[in-house]
């Protein structure tokens, strides 16, 4: 790139300006458009001028886990607050691949816990189970890697103090697990959430109890039901700074989060699949309709065990929404991994022998 | 792209303002367009205050820090910006969608070295919308890129002392919580 710059400079009679002439006062304006921590760390590592142009992050930006109202205040066995946890999925690739390590890219899912001194926890990006970091010294330096933040994911959990494990009581034994996700919470999204965000300005929506849509802000006492009449919401996503929700009929609406009104965005999709997902890929929004081998919904709320995990996917259909980018080509998909095929996410994670999942298995050819 | 086409005027104003670039090119633009350039607006207002009798006659405004190439692009951008705004006066969401679509197409025709010129010109002209847009564009050009890449892209060298360099690396280190043996 540098070379072609110089060549152009020689070729042009007019004088080309160089980046070095970039006025310092524009650096914060540029830097503030970066909204992932890793990008900000990198920006601040370029040189001293850049480093001093933007802050590391703001003191009032969200730090996870955040205290959050539980969706089931009455039925919770023990009065304990819920926590909103954030995990991030990265694509990782070595910058200087040695002969021993391949040049493969890995998907990793990590969660940083601000309560434990900012330590990271590693999760299997597909099964979502906690995994162990495969390298003995327990650190990973991203300076030597090509790191791309793909997406953030949120979960609601109960957290318990490790101290309770001293009790012999059976319930306490179960609770000595550091944290457990809350049954029946299908999806949590939060926006805005960047190092430049004030945590009080962020809104979070929760789909729980197999289709209820709840809303709260960090620190709120309770979760508000957005829609008191229908409880058939399948998925919610933040797409270009806006919350979009889809119900089981395939009706996509956007949510005006100041008034909590749903505005229907498209005519119903009439997909015949069992479960709808909203997926963003390459700047476009898609609906993935998942076909399952049996009934997804579980009638008995009290013993809800995450119905979607029990039923197996047998196929997918993908619909694009407002397809302005369009075209064919490789699109890295998150939820889906098949071309209307019949591979379930679980199969892929079993096939992969590596501790991280090869990102290639995530590609979907449209 | 840089041609001064006779596109329909998005506003009611029909006054023309003449801008003269550092390479002595003259651009005749609608007043509505020129007024988006705060530097021009300032100059124009000052002129009018000094010369109340000037009326509708064409004003020539010199721009000693702007070349014709970026100016032509900025004028095109500005016209489109006003047009999209006028077409979607009652629907902010639609306006944003159209604008974003236009900006995405726009960037396809802009070389990295042009972006520098544009950002400097927009900065000098104090054309806020364009400046914000170009800063976003630069940010997305360096997003997900390694520190080395960004240094090369901007022709910058690391000026950190060895000790500072070490501290930098620490910011990139993730330490993992121990997971119990199973």
Coordinates of C-alpha atoms in Angstrom, one line a residue:
Chain A
X1 CA 0.0 0.0 0.0
X2 CA 2.8 2.4 0.9
X3 CA 4.5 1.7 -2.4
X4 CA 1.5 2.4 -4.5
X5 CA 1.0 5.6 -2.5
X6 CA 4.4 6.8 -3.5
X7 CA 3.9 5.7 -7.1
X8 CA 0.8 7.7 -7.3
X9 CA 2.6 10.7 -5.8
X10 CA 5.2 10.5 -8.5
X11 CA 2.7 10.1 -11.2
X12 CA 0.5 12.9 -10.2
X13 CA 1.4 16.5 -10.9
X14 CA -0.6 17.6 -7.9
X15 CA 1.0 17.1 -4.6
X16 CA -0.4 14.2 -2.6
X17 CA -1.0 14.6 1.1
X18 CA 0.4 12.0 3.5
X19 CA -1.3 10.6 6.5
X20 CA 1.4 12.2 8.6
X21 CA -0.3 15.5 8.0
X22 CA -3.4 14.2 9.6
X23 CA -4.3 16.8 12.3
X24 CA -4.0 15.5 15.8
X25 CA -7.4 16.7 16.7
X26 CA -8.9 14.2 14.3
X27 CA -7.4 11.2 16.1
X28 CA -10.0 11.1 18.9
X29 CA -12.7 11.4 16.3
X30 CA -11.4 8.4 14.5
X31 CA -10.6 6.4 17.6
X32 CA -14.1 6.9 19.1
X33 CA -15.5 5.1 16.1
X34 CA -13.8 1.9 17.2
X35 CA -16.1 0.1 19.5
X36 CA -14.4 -3.0 20.6
X37 CA -11.8 -3.2 23.4
X38 CA -9.3 -5.0 21.3
X39 CA -9.4 -2.3 18.6
X40 CA -9.0 0.4 21.1
X41 CA -6.1 -1.3 22.7
X42 CA -4.5 -1.6 19.3
X43 CA -5.2 2.0 18.4
X44 CA -3.5 3.1 21.6
X45 CA -0.5 0.9 20.8
X46 CA 0.4 2.6 17.5
X47 CA 2.5 5.4 18.9
X48 CA 2.5 7.9 21.8
X49 CA 0.4 10.5 20.0
X50 CA -2.3 8.0 19.2
X51 CA -2.1 6.6 22.7
X52 CA -2.8 9.9 24.3
X53 CA -5.6 10.8 21.9
X54 CA -8.2 8.4 23.3
X55 CA -8.8 6.9 26.7
X56 CA -8.5 3.2 27.4
X57 CA -12.2 3.0 28.2
X58 CA -14.6 5.1 30.2
X59 CA -15.0 4.5 33.9
X60 CA -18.8 4.3 33.5
X61 CA -18.8 1.9 30.6
X62 CA -20.4 -1.5 31.2
X63 CA -18.3 -4.0 33.3
X64 CA -19.6 -7.5 33.4
X65 CA -21.2 -9.2 35.2
X66 CA -23.8 -6.6 35.8
X67 CA -26.6 -7.0 38.4
X68 CA -29.8 -7.5 36.6
X69 CA -33.4 -8.3 37.5
X70 CA -34.3 -12.0 37.4
X71 CA -37.0 -13.0 35.0
X72 CA -38.6 -15.3 37.6
X73 CA -38.7 -13.3 40.8
X74 CA -41.4 -15.3 42.5
X75 CA -40.3 -18.8 41.6
X76 CA -36.6 -18.4 42.4
X77 CA -35.8 -20.8 45.1
X78 CA -33.4 -18.6 46.9
X79 CA -33.4 -14.8 46.8
X80 CA -30.4 -14.1 44.7
X81 CA -29.8 -11.4 42.1
X82 CA -29.3 -12.4 38.5
X83 CA -26.2 -11.3 36.6
X84 CA -26.0 -10.2 33.0
X85 CA -22.8 -11.7 31.6
X86 CA -21.1 -10.8 28.4
X87 CA -19.0 -13.1 26.3
X88 CA -17.2 -12.3 23.1
X89 CA -16.5 -14.5 20.1
X90 CA -13.2 -13.8 18.4
X91 CA -11.5 -15.2 15.3
X92 CA -7.9 -15.8 16.1
X93 CA -5.1 -16.4 13.7
X94 CA -1.3 -16.4 14.2
X95 CA 0.5 -13.5 12.5
X96 CA 3.7 -15.5 12.2
X97 CA 2.7 -19.0 11.7
X98 CA 5.6 -21.3 12.5
X99 CA 6.1 -24.6 10.7
X100 CA 4.6 -26.4 13.7
X101 CA 1.5 -24.4 14.0
X102 CA -0.8 -24.3 11.1
X103 CA -2.2 -21.1 9.6
X104 CA -5.7 -22.0 10.6
X105 CA -8.0 -19.5 12.2
X106 CA -9.8 -20.4 15.4
X107 CA -13.0 -19.2 16.8
X108 CA -12.9 -18.7 20.5
X109 CA -15.5 -17.6 23.0
X110 CA -14.3 -15.8 26.1
X111 CA -15.8 -14.1 29.0
X112 CA -13.9 -11.5 31.0
X113 CA -14.9 -11.3 34.6
X114 CA -14.3 -7.8 36.1
X115 CA -14.8 -9.3 39.6
X116 CA -11.9 -11.7 39.3
X117 CA -9.3 -9.2 38.3
X118 CA -10.3 -9.3 34.6
X119 CA -9.4 -12.9 34.1
X120 CA -10.8 -14.7 31.1
X121 CA -12.9 -17.8 30.9
X122 CA -13.0 -19.9 27.8
X123 CA -16.1 -21.4 26.3
X124 CA -16.8 -23.8 23.5
X125 CA -18.3 -21.4 21.0
X126 CA -20.9 -23.9 19.8
X127 CA -21.9 -26.0 22.8
X128 CA -21.4 -23.0 25.1
X129 CA -19.8 -25.3 27.7
X130 CA -16.9 -24.0 29.7
X131 CA -13.6 -25.4 28.4
X132 CA -10.1 -25.4 29.6
X133 CA -7.4 -23.3 27.9
X134 CA -5.2 -25.8 26.2
X135 CA -1.9 -24.1 26.8
X136 CA -0.3 -24.7 30.2
X137 CA 0.7 -21.2 31.2
X138 CA -2.8 -19.9 31.0
X139 CA -2.0 -16.7 29.1
X140 CA -2.5 -15.8 25.5
X141 CA -0.9 -12.8 24.0
X142 CA -3.0 -11.2 21.2
X143 CA -0.2 -8.9 20.1
X144 CA 1.1 -11.7 17.8
X145 CA -2.3 -12.7 16.5
X146 CA -4.7 -11.5 14.0
X147 CA -7.8 -11.0 16.2
X148 CA -11.2 -10.1 15.0
X149 CA -14.1 -9.6 17.3
X150 CA -17.0 -11.3 15.6
X151 CA -19.8 -10.8 18.0
X152 CA -20.9 -10.5 21.6
X153 CA -23.3 -12.8 23.4
X154 CA -25.1 -12.3 26.6
X155 CA -26.4 -14.6 29.2
X156 CA -28.3 -14.3 32.4
X157 CA -26.9 -16.2 35.4
X158 CA -27.2 -16.7 39.0
X159 CA -23.9 -16.4 40.7
X160 CA -23.1 -17.9 44.0
X161 CA -20.3 -17.4 46.4
X162 CA -17.8 -20.2 46.5
X163 CA -18.1 -20.1 50.3
X164 CA -21.4 -21.9 50.3
X165 CA -19.6 -25.1 49.3
X166 CA -18.6 -25.6 53.0
X167 CA -22.2 -26.6 53.7
X168 CA -23.2 -30.2 53.5
X169 CA -26.7 -29.2 52.6
X170 CA -27.7 -30.7 49.3
X171 CA -29.0 -27.5 47.8
X172 CA -25.9 -25.6 48.8
X173 CA -23.8 -28.3 47.2
X174 CA -25.5 -27.7 43.9
X175 CA -25.2 -24.0 44.3
X176 CA -21.5 -24.2 45.0
X177 CA -21.1 -24.3 41.2
X178 CA -19.8 -20.8 40.6
X179 CA -22.5 -19.8 38.3
X180 CA -25.5 -21.3 36.6
X181 CA -27.4 -20.0 33.6
X182 CA -31.0 -19.3 34.2
X183 CA -33.4 -22.0 32.8
X184 CA -35.7 -20.8 30.1
X185 CA -33.8 -17.7 29.1
X186 CA -33.4 -18.1 25.4
X187 CA -31.7 -14.9 24.4
X188 CA -30.4 -11.8 25.9
X189 CA -29.3 -8.7 24.0
X190 CA -27.9 -5.4 25.2
X191 CA -27.3 -2.2 23.4
X192 CA -25.4 0.1 23.3
X193 CA -22.5 -1.7 24.7
X194 CA -19.1 -0.4 23.9
X195 CA -16.2 1.1 25.8
X196 CA -17.7 4.5 25.1
X197 CA -21.1 3.7 26.4
X198 CA -22.5 4.8 29.7
X199 CA -23.8 1.7 31.4
X200 CA -27.0 3.5 32.4
X201 CA -27.8 4.3 28.8
X202 CA -27.8 0.6 27.8
X203 CA -31.0 -1.3 27.4
X204 CA -31.4 -5.1 27.6
X205 CA -34.1 -7.3 26.2
X206 CA -34.6 -10.9 27.3
X207 CA -36.5 -13.7 25.7
X208 CA -37.5 -16.1 28.4
X209 CA -40.1 -18.7 29.4
X210 CA -40.2 -19.9 25.8
X211 CA -41.3 -16.7 24.2
X212 CA -41.9 -13.8 26.6
X213 CA -40.1 -10.6 25.8
X214 CA -38.8 -8.7 28.8
X215 CA -36.9 -5.4 29.1
X216 CA -34.8 -3.9 31.7
X217 CA -31.8 -1.6 32.3
X218 CA -28.9 -2.5 34.4
X219 CA -29.7 -1.9 38.0
X220 CA -33.5 -2.0 37.4
X221 CA -35.6 -3.8 40.1
X222 CA -37.7 -5.8 37.7
X223 CA -38.0 -6.9 34.2
X224 CA -40.9 -5.3 32.3
X225 CA -42.9 -7.4 29.9
X226 CA -42.8 -5.6 26.6
X227 CA -45.8 -7.4 25.1
X228 CA -48.4 -8.6 27.5
X229 CA -50.5 -10.4 24.9
X230 CA -48.2 -12.6 22.9
X231 CA -45.5 -14.9 24.2
X232 CA -44.2 -16.4 21.1
X233 CA -41.0 -14.5 20.5
X234 CA -38.2 -16.6 19.0
X235 CA -35.2 -14.3 18.7
X236 CA -34.0 -10.8 19.1
X237 CA -31.0 -9.1 17.6
X238 CA -29.3 -5.7 17.5
X239 CA -28.9 -4.8 13.9
X240 CA -27.3 -1.4 13.1
X241 CA -28.1 0.0 16.5
X242 CA -31.7 -1.1 16.5
X243 CA -33.5 -4.0 18.2
X244 CA -35.3 -6.4 15.9
X245 CA -37.4 -9.2 17.2
X246 CA -39.0 -12.1 15.4
X247 CA -41.9 -14.3 16.6
X248 CA -42.7 -17.9 15.8
X249 CA -44.8 -16.8 12.8
X250 CA -41.8 -15.1 11.2
X251 CA -43.0 -11.6 11.8
X252 CA -40.1 -9.2 12.2
X253 CA -40.6 -6.0 14.2
X254 CA -38.3 -3.4 15.4
X255 CA -38.5 -2.1 18.9
X256 CA -38.6 1.6 19.7
X257 CA -36.9 1.2 23.0
X258 CA -37.9 4.5 24.5
X259 CA -41.6 3.7 24.2
X260 CA -41.2 -0.1 24.2
X261 CA -43.5 -0.2 21.1
X262 CA -43.1 -2.9 18.5
X263 CA -43.3 -1.7 14.9
X264 CA -43.9 -4.5 12.4
X265 CA -41.0 -4.3 9.9
X266 CA -42.0 -6.8 7.3
X267 CA -45.0 -8.9 6.3
X268 CA -45.0 -12.3 7.9
X269 CA -42.5 -14.7 6.5
X270 CA -44.7 -17.8 6.8
X271 CA -41.7 -20.0 7.2
X272 CA -42.7 -23.5 8.2
X273 CA -39.8 -24.2 10.3
X274 CA -40.0 -24.6 14.1
X275 CA -37.7 -21.9 15.3
X276 CA -36.7 -18.5 13.8
X277 CA -33.4 -16.8 14.3
X278 CA -32.3 -13.4 13.3
X279 CA -28.7 -13.3 12.0
X280 CA -26.5 -10.5 10.8
X281 CA -23.9 -11.3 8.2
X282 CA -21.8 -9.1 6.0
X283 CA -23.9 -6.1 7.0
X284 CA -27.2 -7.7 6.0
X285 CA -30.0 -9.1 8.2
X286 CA -31.2 -12.7 7.6
X287 CA -33.9 -14.9 9.0
X288 CA -32.8 -18.5 9.6
X289 CA -35.7 -20.8 9.9
X290 CA -34.7 -23.9 11.7
X291 CA -36.6 -27.2 11.1
X292 CA -36.6 -29.5 14.1
X293 CA -37.3 -33.2 14.3
X294 CA -39.9 -32.7 17.0
X295 CA -42.0 -30.2 18.9
X296 CA -39.9 -27.5 20.4
X297 CA -42.1 -26.0 22.9
X298 CA -42.4 -27.6 26.3
X299 CA -45.8 -27.2 27.9
X300 CA -44.7 -27.3 31.5
X301 CA -43.0 -24.1 32.4
X302 CA -41.9 -25.2 35.9
X303 CA -39.6 -27.9 34.5
X304 CA -38.4 -26.1 31.5
X305 CA -35.0 -27.5 30.6
X306 CA -34.2 -25.6 27.5
X307 CA -36.4 -27.2 24.9
X308 CA -34.4 -26.2 21.9
X309 CA -31.5 -28.3 23.0
X310 CA -33.5 -31.4 23.2
X311 CA -34.9 -31.2 19.7
X312 CA -32.5 -31.8 16.9
X313 CA -32.2 -29.6 13.8
X314 CA -32.9 -31.4 10.6
X315 CA -32.7 -28.4 8.2
X316 CA -32.4 -24.7 7.7
X317 CA -33.9 -22.2 5.4
X318 CA -32.3 -18.8 5.1
X319 CA -34.2 -15.6 4.1
X320 CA -32.4 -12.3 3.5
X321 CA -34.0 -9.1 4.6
X322 CA -33.4 -5.8 2.8
X323 CA -30.8 -7.5 0.8
X324 CA -28.8 -4.6 -0.5
X325 CA -25.4 -6.2 -0.5
X326 CA -26.8 -9.5 -1.8
X327 CA -24.9 -11.7 -4.2
X328 CA -23.4 -15.0 -3.8
X329 CA -20.3 -15.9 -2.0
X330 CA -19.0 -17.1 1.3
X331 CA -20.8 -15.7 4.2
X332 CA -19.6 -16.4 7.7
X333 CA -22.7 -17.3 9.6
X334 CA -23.1 -17.6 13.3
X335 CA -26.2 -19.6 14.1
X336 CA -26.2 -21.7 11.0
X337 CA -23.7 -24.0 9.5
X338 CA -25.5 -25.8 6.7
X339 CA -26.7 -25.1 3.2
X340 CA -30.3 -26.2 3.8
X341 CA -28.6 -29.4 4.9
X342 CA -28.8 -31.5 7.9
X343 CA -25.8 -31.1 10.1
X344 CA -26.5 -30.0 13.6
X345 CA -24.2 -27.6 15.5
X346 CA -23.4 -30.4 18.0
X347 CA -22.1 -32.7 15.2
X348 CA -19.6 -30.1 14.2
X349 CA -18.2 -29.6 17.6
X350 CA -17.7 -33.3 17.9
X351 CA -16.0 -33.6 14.6
X352 CA -13.5 -30.9 15.5
X353 CA -10.6 -32.4 17.3
X354 CA -9.2 -29.0 18.3
X355 CA -10.0 -27.2 21.5
X356 CA -11.1 -24.2 19.5
X357 CA -13.5 -24.6 16.6
X358 CA -12.1 -24.2 13.2
X359 CA -13.8 -21.2 11.8
X360 CA -14.1 -22.8 8.4
X361 CA -16.8 -25.0 9.6
X362 CA -18.9 -21.9 10.2
X363 CA -19.0 -20.9 6.6
X364 CA -22.2 -21.1 4.7
X365 CA -22.4 -20.9 1.0
X366 CA -25.5 -19.1 -0.2
Chain B
X1 CA -18.1 11.9 -10.4
X2 CA -16.4 15.2 -10.1
X3 CA -18.4 16.8 -12.9
X4 CA -20.5 19.8 -12.1
X5 CA -23.7 18.3 -13.4
X6 CA -26.9 20.3 -13.5
X7 CA -28.7 18.3 -10.9
X8 CA -32.0 19.6 -9.7
X9 CA -31.6 22.0 -6.9
X10 CA -32.8 20.4 -3.6
X11 CA -33.5 23.7 -2.0
X12 CA -35.4 26.7 -3.0
X13 CA -32.3 28.9 -3.0
X14 CA -30.9 29.6 -6.4
X15 CA -28.0 31.7 -5.5
X16 CA -24.6 30.6 -6.7
X17 CA -21.4 30.9 -4.9
X18 CA -18.0 30.6 -6.5
X19 CA -15.2 28.7 -4.8
X20 CA -11.6 29.0 -6.0
X21 CA -9.2 26.2 -5.1
X22 CA -5.5 26.3 -4.4
X23 CA -4.8 25.0 -7.9
X24 CA -6.9 27.8 -9.3
X25 CA -9.9 25.9 -10.3
X26 CA -13.2 27.7 -10.0
X27 CA -16.4 25.9 -8.8
X28 CA -19.8 27.4 -9.0
X29 CA -22.0 25.8 -6.4
X30 CA -25.5 26.3 -5.0
X31 CA -25.6 28.4 -1.9
X32 CA -27.2 25.5 0.0
X33 CA -24.2 23.3 -0.8
X34 CA -21.7 26.0 0.1
X35 CA -23.4 26.8 3.3
X36 CA -22.7 23.2 4.5
X37 CA -19.0 24.2 4.5
X38 CA -18.8 26.2 7.7
X39 CA -15.6 27.8 6.7
X40 CA -17.2 29.1 3.5
X41 CA -20.3 30.1 5.4
X42 CA -18.3 32.1 7.9
X43 CA -16.4 33.8 5.0
X44 CA -19.7 34.5 3.2
X45 CA -21.4 35.9 6.3
X46 CA -18.4 38.2 7.0
X47 CA -18.4 39.4 3.4
X48 CA -22.1 40.1 3.5
X49 CA -21.7 42.0 6.7
X50 CA -19.0 44.1 5.3
X51 CA -20.7 44.6 2.0
X52 CA -24.4 44.9 2.4
X53 CA -25.0 46.1 -1.1
X54 CA -23.6 43.0 -2.7
X55 CA -27.2 41.6 -3.1
X56 CA -27.4 38.4 -5.2
X57 CA -24.2 39.0 -7.1
X58 CA -21.8 36.0 -7.2
X59 CA -19.3 36.0 -4.5
X60 CA -15.8 34.5 -5.1
X61 CA -14.4 32.7 -2.1
X62 CA -10.8 31.6 -2.2
X63 CA -9.9 28.2 -0.6
X64 CA -6.1 28.3 -0.4
X65 CA -6.0 25.0 1.5
X66 CA -8.2 22.9 -0.7
X67 CA -7.4 21.3 -4.1
X68 CA -9.9 20.9 -6.8
X69 CA -9.9 17.1 -6.7
X70 CA -11.2 16.6 -3.1
X71 CA -13.4 19.6 -3.4
X72 CA -15.2 18.2 -6.4
X73 CA -15.8 15.0 -4.5
X74 CA -17.0 16.9 -1.4
X75 CA -19.4 18.9 -3.5
X76 CA -20.9 15.7 -5.0
X77 CA -21.2 14.2 -1.6
X78 CA -22.8 17.3 -0.2
X79 CA -25.4 17.6 -3.0
X80 CA -26.3 13.9 -2.5
X81 CA -26.5 14.5 1.3
X82 CA -29.0 17.4 0.8
X83 CA -30.9 15.5 -1.7
X84 CA -31.4 12.4 0.5
X85 CA -32.3 14.7 3.4
X86 CA -34.9 16.5 1.3
X87 CA -36.4 13.3 -0.1
X88 CA -36.8 11.8 3.4
X89 CA -37.7 15.0 5.3
X90 CA -40.4 13.1 7.3
X91 CA -38.7 9.8 7.9
X92 CA -35.4 9.9 9.7
X93 CA -35.0 6.1 9.6
X94 CA -35.4 6.0 5.8
X95 CA -33.0 8.9 5.5
X96 CA -30.3 7.0 7.5
X97 CA -30.8 3.9 5.4
X98 CA -30.5 5.8 2.1
X99 CA -27.5 7.8 3.4
X100 CA -25.7 4.7 4.6
X101 CA -26.4 3.0 1.2
X102 CA -25.0 6.0 -0.6
X103 CA -21.9 6.2 1.7
X104 CA -21.2 2.5 1.2
X105 CA -21.2 3.0 -2.6
X106 CA -19.2 6.2 -2.3
X107 CA -16.4 4.4 -0.4
X108 CA -16.1 1.9 -3.2
X109 CA -14.8 4.6 -5.5
X110 CA -12.4 6.2 -3.0
X111 CA -8.7 5.1 -2.9
X112 CA -7.0 5.2 0.5
X113 CA -4.8 8.1 -0.5
X114 CA -7.9 10.0 -1.6
X115 CA -9.4 9.5 1.9
X116 CA -6.5 11.5 3.3
X117 CA -7.1 14.4 1.0
X118 CA -10.8 14.3 1.7
X119 CA -10.5 14.2 5.4
X120 CA -8.1 17.2 5.3
X121 CA -10.3 19.1 3.0
X122 CA -13.4 18.3 5.0
X123 CA -11.6 19.4 8.1
X124 CA -10.5 22.7 6.6
X125 CA -13.9 23.4 5.2
X126 CA -15.4 22.4 8.5
X127 CA -18.0 20.2 6.7
X128 CA -19.1 18.3 9.8
X129 CA -21.2 15.5 8.2
X130 CA -18.4 14.6 5.7
X131 CA -15.7 14.8 8.4
X132 CA -17.7 12.4 10.6
X133 CA -18.2 10.1 7.7
X134 CA -14.5 10.0 6.7
X135 CA -13.4 9.5 10.3
X136 CA -15.8 6.5 10.4
X137 CA -14.3 5.3 7.2
X138 CA -10.8 5.5 8.5
X139 CA -11.8 3.7 11.6
X140 CA -13.3 0.9 9.7
X141 CA -10.2 0.7 7.5
X142 CA -8.1 0.0 10.6
X143 CA -10.7 -2.0 12.5
X144 CA -9.5 -5.6 13.1
X145 CA -6.1 -4.8 11.8
X146 CA -2.9 -5.5 13.6
X147 CA -0.9 -2.7 15.2
X148 CA 1.9 -3.3 12.6
X149 CA -0.6 -2.9 9.8
X150 CA -1.9 0.4 11.1
X151 CA 1.6 1.8 11.5
X152 CA 2.4 0.9 7.9
X153 CA -0.9 2.2 6.7
X154 CA -0.3 5.6 8.3
X155 CA 3.5 5.6 7.7
X156 CA 4.1 5.8 11.4
X157 CA 6.8 4.3 13.6
X158 CA 6.5 3.1 17.1
X159 CA 8.0 5.7 19.4
X160 CA 7.6 3.8 22.6
X161 CA 10.6 3.2 24.9
X162 CA 11.5 -0.5 25.4
X163 CA 9.9 -0.5 28.9
X164 CA 6.7 1.0 27.5
X165 CA 6.7 -1.6 24.7
X166 CA 6.6 -4.3 27.4
X167 CA 3.7 -2.7 29.1
X168 CA 1.9 -2.5 25.8
X169 CA 2.2 -6.2 25.3
X170 CA 0.7 -6.7 28.7
X171 CA -2.5 -5.1 27.6
X172 CA -2.8 -7.8 24.9
X173 CA -2.3 -10.6 27.3
X174 CA -5.3 -12.6 28.4
X175 CA -4.9 -14.7 31.5
X176 CA -7.3 -17.4 31.9
X177 CA -9.0 -18.6 35.1
X178 CA -7.9 -22.0 36.1
X179 CA -10.4 -24.7 35.3
X180 CA -10.6 -27.7 37.5
X181 CA -9.3 -30.9 36.2
X182 CA -12.2 -33.2 35.3

